[in-house]
PDB file of C-alpha atoms in Angstrom:
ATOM      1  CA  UNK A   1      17.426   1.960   0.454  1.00 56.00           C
ATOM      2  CA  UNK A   2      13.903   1.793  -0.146  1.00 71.00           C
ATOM      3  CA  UNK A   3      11.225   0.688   1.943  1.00 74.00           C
ATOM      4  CA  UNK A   4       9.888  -3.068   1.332  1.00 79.00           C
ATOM      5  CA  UNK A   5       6.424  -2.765   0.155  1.00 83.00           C
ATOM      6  CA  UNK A   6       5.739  -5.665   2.426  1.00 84.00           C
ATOM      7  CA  UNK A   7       6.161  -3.209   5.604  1.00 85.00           C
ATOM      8  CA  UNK A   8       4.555  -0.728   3.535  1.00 87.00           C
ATOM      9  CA  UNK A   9       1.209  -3.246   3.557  1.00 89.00           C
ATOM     10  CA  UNK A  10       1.962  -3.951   7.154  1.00 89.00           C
ATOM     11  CA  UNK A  11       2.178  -0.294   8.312  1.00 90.00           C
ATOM     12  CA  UNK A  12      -1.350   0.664   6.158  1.00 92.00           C
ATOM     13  CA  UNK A  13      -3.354  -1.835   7.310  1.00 94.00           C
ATOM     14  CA  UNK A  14      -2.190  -2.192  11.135  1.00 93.00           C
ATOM     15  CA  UNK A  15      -3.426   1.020  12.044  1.00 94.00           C
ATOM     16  CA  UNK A  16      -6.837   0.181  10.351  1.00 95.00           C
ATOM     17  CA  UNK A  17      -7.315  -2.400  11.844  1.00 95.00           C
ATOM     18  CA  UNK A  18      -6.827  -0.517  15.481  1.00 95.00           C
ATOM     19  CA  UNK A  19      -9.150   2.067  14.215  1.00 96.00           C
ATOM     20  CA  UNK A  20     -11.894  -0.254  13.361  1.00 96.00           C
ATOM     21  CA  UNK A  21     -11.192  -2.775  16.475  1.00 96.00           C
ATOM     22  CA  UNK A  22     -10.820   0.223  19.098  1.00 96.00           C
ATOM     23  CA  UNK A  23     -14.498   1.180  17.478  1.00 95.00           C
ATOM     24  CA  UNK A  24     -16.182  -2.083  17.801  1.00 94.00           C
ATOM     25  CA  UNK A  25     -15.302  -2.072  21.179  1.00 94.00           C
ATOM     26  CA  UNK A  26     -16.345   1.307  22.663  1.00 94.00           C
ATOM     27  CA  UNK A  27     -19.263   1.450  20.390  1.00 92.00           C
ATOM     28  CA  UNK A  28     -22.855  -0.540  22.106  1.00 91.00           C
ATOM     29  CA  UNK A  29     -23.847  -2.203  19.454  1.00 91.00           C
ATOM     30  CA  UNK A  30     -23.140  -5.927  19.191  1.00 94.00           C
ATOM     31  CA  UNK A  31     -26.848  -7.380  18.942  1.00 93.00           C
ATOM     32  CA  UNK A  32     -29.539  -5.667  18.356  1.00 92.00           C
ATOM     33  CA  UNK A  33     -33.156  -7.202  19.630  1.00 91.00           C
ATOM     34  CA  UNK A  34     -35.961  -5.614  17.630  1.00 89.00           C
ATOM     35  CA  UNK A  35     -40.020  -6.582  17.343  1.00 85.00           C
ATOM     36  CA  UNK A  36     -40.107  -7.584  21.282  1.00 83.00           C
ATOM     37  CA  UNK A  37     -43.456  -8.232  22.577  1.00 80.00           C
ATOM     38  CA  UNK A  38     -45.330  -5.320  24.488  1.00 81.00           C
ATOM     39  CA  UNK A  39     -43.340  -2.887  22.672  1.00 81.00           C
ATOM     40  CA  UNK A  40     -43.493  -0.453  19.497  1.00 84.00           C
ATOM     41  CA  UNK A  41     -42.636  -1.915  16.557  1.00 85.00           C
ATOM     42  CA  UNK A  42     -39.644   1.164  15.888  1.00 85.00           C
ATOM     43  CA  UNK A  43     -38.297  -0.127  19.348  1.00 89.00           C
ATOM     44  CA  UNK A  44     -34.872  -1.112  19.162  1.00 91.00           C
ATOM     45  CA  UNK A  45     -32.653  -2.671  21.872  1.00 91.00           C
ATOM     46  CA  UNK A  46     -28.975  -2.503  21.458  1.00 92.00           C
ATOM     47  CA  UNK A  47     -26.504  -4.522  23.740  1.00 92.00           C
ATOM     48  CA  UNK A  48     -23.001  -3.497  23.597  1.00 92.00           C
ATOM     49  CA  UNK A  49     -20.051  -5.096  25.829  1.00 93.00           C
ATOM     50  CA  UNK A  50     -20.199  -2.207  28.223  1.00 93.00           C
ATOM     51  CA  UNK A  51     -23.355  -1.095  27.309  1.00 92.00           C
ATOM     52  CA  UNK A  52     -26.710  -1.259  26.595  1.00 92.00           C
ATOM     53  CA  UNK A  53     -28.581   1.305  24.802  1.00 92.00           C
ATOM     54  CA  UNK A  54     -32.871   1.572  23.748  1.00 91.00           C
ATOM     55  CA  UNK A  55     -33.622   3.745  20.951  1.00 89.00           C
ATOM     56  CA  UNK A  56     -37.054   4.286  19.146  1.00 87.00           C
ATOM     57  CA  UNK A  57     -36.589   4.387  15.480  1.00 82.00           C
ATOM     58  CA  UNK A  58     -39.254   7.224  14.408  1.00 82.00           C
ATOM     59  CA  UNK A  59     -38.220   9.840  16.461  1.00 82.00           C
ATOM     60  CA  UNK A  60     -34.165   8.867  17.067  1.00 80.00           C
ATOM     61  CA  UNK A  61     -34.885   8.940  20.896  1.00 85.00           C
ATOM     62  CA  UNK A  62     -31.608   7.416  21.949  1.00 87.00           C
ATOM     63  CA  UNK A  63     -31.282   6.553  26.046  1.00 89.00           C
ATOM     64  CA  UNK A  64     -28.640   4.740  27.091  1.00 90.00           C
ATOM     65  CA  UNK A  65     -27.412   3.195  30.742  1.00 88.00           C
ATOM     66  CA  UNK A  66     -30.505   0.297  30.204  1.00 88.00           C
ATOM     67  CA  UNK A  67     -30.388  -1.810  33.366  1.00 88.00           C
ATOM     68  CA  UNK A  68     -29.296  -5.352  32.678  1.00 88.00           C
ATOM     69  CA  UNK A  69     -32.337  -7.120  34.094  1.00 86.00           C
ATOM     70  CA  UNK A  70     -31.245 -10.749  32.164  1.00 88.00           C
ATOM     71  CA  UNK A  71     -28.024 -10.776  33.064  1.00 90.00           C
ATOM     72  CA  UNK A  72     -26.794 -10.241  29.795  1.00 92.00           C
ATOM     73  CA  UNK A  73     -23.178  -9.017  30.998  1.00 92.00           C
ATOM     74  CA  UNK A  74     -22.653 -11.893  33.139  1.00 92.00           C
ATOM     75  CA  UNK A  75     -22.353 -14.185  30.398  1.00 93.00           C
ATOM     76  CA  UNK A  76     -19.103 -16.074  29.415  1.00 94.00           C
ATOM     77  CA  UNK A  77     -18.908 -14.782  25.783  1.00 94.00           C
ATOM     78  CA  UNK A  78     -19.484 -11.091  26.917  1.00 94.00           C
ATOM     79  CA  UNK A  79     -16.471 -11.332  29.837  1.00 95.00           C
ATOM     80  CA  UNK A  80     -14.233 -12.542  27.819  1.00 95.00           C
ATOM     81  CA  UNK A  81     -14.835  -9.759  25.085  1.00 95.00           C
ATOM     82  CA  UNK A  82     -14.420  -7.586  27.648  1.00 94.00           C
ATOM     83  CA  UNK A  83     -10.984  -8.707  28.827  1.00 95.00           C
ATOM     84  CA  UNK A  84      -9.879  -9.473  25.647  1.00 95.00           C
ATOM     85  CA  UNK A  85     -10.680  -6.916  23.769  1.00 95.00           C
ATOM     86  CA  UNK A  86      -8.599  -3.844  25.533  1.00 95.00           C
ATOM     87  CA  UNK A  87      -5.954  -6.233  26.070  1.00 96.00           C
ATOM     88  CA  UNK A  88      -5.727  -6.512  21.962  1.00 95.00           C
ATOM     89  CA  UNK A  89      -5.918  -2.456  21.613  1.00 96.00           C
ATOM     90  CA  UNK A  90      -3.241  -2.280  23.943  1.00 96.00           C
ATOM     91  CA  UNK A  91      -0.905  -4.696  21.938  1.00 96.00           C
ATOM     92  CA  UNK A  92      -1.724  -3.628  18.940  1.00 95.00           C
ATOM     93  CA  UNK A  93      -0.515   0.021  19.994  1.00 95.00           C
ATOM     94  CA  UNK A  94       3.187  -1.459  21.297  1.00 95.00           C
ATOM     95  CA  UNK A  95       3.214  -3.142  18.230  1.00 93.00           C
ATOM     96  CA  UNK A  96       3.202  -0.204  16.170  1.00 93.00           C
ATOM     97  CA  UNK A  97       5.411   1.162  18.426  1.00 92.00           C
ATOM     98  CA  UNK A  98       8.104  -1.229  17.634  1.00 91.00           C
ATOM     99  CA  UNK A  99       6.934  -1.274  14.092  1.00 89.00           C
ATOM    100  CA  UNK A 100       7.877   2.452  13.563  1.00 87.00           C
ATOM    101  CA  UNK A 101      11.366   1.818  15.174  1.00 86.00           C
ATOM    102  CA  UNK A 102      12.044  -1.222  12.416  1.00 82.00           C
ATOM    103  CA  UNK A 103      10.553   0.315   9.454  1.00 82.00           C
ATOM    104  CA  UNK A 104      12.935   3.085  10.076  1.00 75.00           C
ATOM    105  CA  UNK A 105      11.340   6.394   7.930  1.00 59.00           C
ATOM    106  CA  UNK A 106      14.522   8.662   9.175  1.00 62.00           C
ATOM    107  CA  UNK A 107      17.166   5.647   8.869  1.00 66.00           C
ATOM    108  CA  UNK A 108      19.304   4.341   5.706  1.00 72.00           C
ATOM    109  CA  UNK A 109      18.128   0.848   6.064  1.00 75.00           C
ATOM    110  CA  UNK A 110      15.167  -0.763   8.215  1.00 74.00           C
ATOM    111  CA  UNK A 111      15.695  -3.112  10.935  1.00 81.00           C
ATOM    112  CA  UNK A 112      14.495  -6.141  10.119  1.00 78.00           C
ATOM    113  CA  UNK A 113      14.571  -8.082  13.331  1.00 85.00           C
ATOM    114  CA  UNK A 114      12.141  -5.147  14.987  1.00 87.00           C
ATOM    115  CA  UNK A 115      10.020  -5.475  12.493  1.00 85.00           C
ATOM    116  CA  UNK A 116       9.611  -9.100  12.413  1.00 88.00           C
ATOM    117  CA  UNK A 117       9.029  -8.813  16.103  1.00 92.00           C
ATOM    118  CA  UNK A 118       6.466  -6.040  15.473  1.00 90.00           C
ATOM    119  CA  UNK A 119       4.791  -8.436  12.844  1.00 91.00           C
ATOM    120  CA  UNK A 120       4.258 -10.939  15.392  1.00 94.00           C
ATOM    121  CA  UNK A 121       3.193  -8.946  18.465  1.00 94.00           C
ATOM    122  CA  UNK A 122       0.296  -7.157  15.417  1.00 95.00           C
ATOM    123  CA  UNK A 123      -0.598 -11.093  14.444  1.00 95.00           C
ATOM    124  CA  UNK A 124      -1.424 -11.485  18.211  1.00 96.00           C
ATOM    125  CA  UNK A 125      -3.445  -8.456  18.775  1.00 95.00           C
ATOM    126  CA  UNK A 126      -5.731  -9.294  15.879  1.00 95.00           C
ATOM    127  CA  UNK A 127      -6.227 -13.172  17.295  1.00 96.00           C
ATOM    128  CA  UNK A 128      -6.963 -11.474  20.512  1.00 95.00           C
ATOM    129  CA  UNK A 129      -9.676  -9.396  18.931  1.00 95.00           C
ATOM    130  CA  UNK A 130     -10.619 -11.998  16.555  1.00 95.00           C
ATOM    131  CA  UNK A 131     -11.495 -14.890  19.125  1.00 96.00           C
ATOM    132  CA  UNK A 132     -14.228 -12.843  21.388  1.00 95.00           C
ATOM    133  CA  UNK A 133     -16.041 -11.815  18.052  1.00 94.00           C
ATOM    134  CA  UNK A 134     -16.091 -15.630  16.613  1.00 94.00           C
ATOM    135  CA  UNK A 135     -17.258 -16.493  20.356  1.00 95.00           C
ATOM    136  CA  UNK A 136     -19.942 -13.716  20.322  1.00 94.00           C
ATOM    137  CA  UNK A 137     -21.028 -14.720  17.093  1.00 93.00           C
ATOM    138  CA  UNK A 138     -21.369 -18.405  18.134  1.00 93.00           C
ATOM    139  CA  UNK A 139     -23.352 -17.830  21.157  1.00 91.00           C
ATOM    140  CA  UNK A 140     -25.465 -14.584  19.508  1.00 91.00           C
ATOM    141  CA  UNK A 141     -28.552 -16.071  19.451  1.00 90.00           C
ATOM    142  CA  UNK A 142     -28.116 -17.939  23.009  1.00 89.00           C
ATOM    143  CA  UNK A 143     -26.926 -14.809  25.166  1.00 90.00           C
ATOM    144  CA  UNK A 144     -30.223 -13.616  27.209  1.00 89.00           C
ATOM    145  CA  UNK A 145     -32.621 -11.640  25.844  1.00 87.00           C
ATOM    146  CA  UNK A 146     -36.169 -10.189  25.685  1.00 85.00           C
ATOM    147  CA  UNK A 147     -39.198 -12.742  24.505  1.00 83.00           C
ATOM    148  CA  UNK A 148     -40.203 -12.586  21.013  1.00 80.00           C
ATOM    149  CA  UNK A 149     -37.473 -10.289  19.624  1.00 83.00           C
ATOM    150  CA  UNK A 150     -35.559 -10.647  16.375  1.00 87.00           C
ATOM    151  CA  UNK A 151     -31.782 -10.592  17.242  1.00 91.00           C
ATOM    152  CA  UNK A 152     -29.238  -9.504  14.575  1.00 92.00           C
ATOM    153  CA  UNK A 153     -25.510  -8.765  14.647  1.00 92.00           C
ATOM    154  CA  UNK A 154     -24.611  -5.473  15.322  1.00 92.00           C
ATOM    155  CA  UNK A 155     -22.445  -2.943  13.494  1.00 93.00           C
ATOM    156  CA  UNK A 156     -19.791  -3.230  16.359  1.00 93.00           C
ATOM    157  CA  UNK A 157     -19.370  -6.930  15.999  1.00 93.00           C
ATOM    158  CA  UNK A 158     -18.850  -6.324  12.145  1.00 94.00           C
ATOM    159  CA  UNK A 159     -16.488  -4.110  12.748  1.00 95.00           C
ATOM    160  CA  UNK A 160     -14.297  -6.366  15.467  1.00 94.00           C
ATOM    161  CA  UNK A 161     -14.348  -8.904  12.756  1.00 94.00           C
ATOM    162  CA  UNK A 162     -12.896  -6.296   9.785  1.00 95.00           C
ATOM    163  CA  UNK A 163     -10.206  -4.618  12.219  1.00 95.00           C
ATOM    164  CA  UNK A 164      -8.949  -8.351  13.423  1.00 95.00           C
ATOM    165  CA  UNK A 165      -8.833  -9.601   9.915  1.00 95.00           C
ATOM    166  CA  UNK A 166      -6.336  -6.170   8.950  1.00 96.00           C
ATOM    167  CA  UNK A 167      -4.655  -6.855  12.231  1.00 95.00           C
ATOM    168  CA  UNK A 168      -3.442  -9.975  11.197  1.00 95.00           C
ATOM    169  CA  UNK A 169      -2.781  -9.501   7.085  1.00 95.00           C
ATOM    170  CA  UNK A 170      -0.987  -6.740   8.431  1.00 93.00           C
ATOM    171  CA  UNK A 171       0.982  -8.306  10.969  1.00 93.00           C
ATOM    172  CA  UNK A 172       1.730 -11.212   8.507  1.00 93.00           C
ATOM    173  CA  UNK A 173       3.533  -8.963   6.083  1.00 91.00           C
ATOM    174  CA  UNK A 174       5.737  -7.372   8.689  1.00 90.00           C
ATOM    175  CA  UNK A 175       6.697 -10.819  10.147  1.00 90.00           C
ATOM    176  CA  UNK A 176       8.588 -11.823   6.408  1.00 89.00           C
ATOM    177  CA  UNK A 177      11.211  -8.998   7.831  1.00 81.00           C
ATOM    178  CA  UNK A 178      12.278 -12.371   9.172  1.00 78.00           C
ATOM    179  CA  UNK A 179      13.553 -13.500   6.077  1.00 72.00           C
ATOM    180  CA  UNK A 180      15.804 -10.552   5.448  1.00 65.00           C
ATOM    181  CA  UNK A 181      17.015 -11.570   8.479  1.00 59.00           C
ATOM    182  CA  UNK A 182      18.372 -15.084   7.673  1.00 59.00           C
ATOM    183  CA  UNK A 183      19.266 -14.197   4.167  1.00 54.00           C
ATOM    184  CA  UNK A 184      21.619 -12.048   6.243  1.00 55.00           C
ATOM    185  CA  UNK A 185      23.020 -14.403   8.128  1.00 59.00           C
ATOM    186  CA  UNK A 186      23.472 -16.845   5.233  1.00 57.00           C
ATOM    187  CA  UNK A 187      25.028 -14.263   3.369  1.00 51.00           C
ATOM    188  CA  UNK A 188      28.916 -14.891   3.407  1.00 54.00           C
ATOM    189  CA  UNK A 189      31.059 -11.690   5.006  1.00 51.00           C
ATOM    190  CA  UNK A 190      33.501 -10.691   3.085  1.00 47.00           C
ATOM    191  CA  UNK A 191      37.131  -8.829   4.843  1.00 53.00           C
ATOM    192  CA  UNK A 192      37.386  -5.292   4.325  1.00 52.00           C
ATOM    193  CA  UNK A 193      39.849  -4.165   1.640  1.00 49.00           C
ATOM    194  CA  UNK A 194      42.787  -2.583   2.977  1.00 46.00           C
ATOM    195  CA  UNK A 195      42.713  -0.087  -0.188  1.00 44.00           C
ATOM    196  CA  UNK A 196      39.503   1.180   0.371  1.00 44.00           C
ATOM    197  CA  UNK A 197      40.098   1.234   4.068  1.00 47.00           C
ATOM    198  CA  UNK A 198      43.643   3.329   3.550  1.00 47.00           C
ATOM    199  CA  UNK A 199      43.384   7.028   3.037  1.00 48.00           C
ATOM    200  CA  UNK A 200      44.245   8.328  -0.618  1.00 49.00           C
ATOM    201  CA  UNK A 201      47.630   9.346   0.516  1.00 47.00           C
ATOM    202  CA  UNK A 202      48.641   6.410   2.012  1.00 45.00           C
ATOM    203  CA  UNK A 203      51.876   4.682   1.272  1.00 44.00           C
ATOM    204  CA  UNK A 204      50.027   1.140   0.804  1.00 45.00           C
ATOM    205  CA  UNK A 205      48.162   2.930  -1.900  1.00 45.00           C
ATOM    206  CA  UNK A 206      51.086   4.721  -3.972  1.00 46.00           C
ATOM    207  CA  UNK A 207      52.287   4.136  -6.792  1.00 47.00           C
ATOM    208  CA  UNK A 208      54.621   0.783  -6.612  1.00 49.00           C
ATOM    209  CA  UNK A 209      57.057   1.248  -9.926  1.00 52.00           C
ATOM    210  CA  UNK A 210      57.876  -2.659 -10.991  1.00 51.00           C
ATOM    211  CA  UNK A 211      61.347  -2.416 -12.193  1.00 52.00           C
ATOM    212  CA  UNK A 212      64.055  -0.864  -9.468  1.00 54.00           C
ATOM    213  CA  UNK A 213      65.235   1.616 -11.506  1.00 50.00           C
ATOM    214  CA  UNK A 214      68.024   2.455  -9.100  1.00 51.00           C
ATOM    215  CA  UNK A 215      69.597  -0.528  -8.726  1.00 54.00           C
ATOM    216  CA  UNK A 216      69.564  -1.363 -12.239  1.00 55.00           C
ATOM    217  CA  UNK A 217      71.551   2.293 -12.751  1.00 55.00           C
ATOM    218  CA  UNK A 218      73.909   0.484  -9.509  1.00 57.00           C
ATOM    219  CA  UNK A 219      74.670  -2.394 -11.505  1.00 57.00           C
ATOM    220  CA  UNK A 220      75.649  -0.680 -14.265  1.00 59.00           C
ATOM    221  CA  UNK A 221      77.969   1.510 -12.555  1.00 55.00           C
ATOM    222  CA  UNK A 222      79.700  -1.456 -11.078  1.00 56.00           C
ATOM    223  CA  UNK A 223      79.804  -3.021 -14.425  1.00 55.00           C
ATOM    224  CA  UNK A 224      81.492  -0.093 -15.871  1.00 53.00           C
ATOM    225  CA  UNK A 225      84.275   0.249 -12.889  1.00 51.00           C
ATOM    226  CA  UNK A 226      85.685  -3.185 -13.752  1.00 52.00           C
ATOM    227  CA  UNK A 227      86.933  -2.462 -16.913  1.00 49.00           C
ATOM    228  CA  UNK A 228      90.239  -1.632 -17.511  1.00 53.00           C
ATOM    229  CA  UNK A 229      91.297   2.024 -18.202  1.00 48.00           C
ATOM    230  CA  UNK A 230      93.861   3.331 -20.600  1.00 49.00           C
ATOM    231  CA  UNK A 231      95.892   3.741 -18.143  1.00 47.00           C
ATOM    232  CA  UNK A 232      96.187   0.614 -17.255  1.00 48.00           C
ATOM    233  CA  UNK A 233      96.941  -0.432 -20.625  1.00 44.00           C
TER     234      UNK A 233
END
């Protein structure tokens, strides 16, 4: 049996969407603060969720390790993107997981039920990376930061955003395994044949001959004995 291009989808973009979360969260660069007061105009601040990082521009002078003077990673927003991401990396890994077990590449026919469960553990992992970068982006421009600079969303936050979106198309087409499921349930089970079932050389498969050709050849030998002889005569 073929796969369903459904878990096809699901297994394609799943492990995208890991890729580009697990990036987006190891990688410092949420916001970026640029054009702050008493500082070159090439300076560029970038705030991660573990990190912060300075870099100038010009000469790609790149120091990370920045103190966090304003408190930046004691903010509501950034805690929770820090709990919630890992715990979505971590999901989204068991889902696959379970995914690979119900997609079945070395079995006849795939396990629905696994991979409708895989579906909806991958639908969770993308909301769990998808709600800290809608909360990050809500709160971007209120987080603390330097006086006069320019804040704009980082590459890392983009990236949260496209790996939680693949997350969850992905985990979407695994979960309609589901209805394989109840169209197998629905679907009426017919008894086993006893003729298939029976070996070739089995006597309920032989050959039945309609007519009893041995009794008829009795009858007539009984019909014959009752007639008189010349004997008789």
């Amino acid at each position: 049996m073929r796969t369903p291009t459904a878990m096809i989808v699901g297994m394609v973009l799943c492990p995208c969407g890991l890729l580009l979360t697990f990036t987006g969260t190891v990688a410092p660069n949420w916001r970026q603060v640029s054009h702050m007061s008493n500082q070159p105009v090439d300076f560029v601040l970038e705030q991660g969720i573990w990190d912060i990082c300075r870099e100038l521009q010009s000469s790609h002078d790149r120091l990370c390790g920045q103190a966090d003077e304003l408190g930046y990673f004691e903010q509501v927003p950034v805690r929770v993107a820090q709990g919630m991401m890992p715990t979505s990396l971590a999901l989204t890994l068991l889902g696959l997981m379970v995914a690979a077990l119900g997609v079945r590449c070395w079995q006849k026919e795939p396990r629905h039920l696994l991979a409708g469960v895989a579906g909806l553990m991958l639908l969770l992992s993308g909301l769990l990376s998808l709600v800290p970068a809608s909360w990050y982006t809500h709160e971007l421009w209120a987080l603390p930061a330097p006086d006069g600079g320019t804040l704009v969303a980082g590459y890392s936050l983009v990236l949260s955003y496209l790996g939680s979106c693949l997350e969850i198309l992905g985990g979407l087409a695994l979960a309609l395994s589901f209805h394989h499921c109840c169209k197998e349930c629905r679907a009426p089970k017919l008894p086993p044949s006893s003729s298939l079932d029976a070996g070739p050389w089995s006597t309920s498969s032989a050959y039945c001959n309609p007519w009893n050709v041995l009794g008829d050849e009795q009858d007539r030998k009984d019909q014959r004995s009752t007639l008189p002889c010349d004997s008789d005569l």
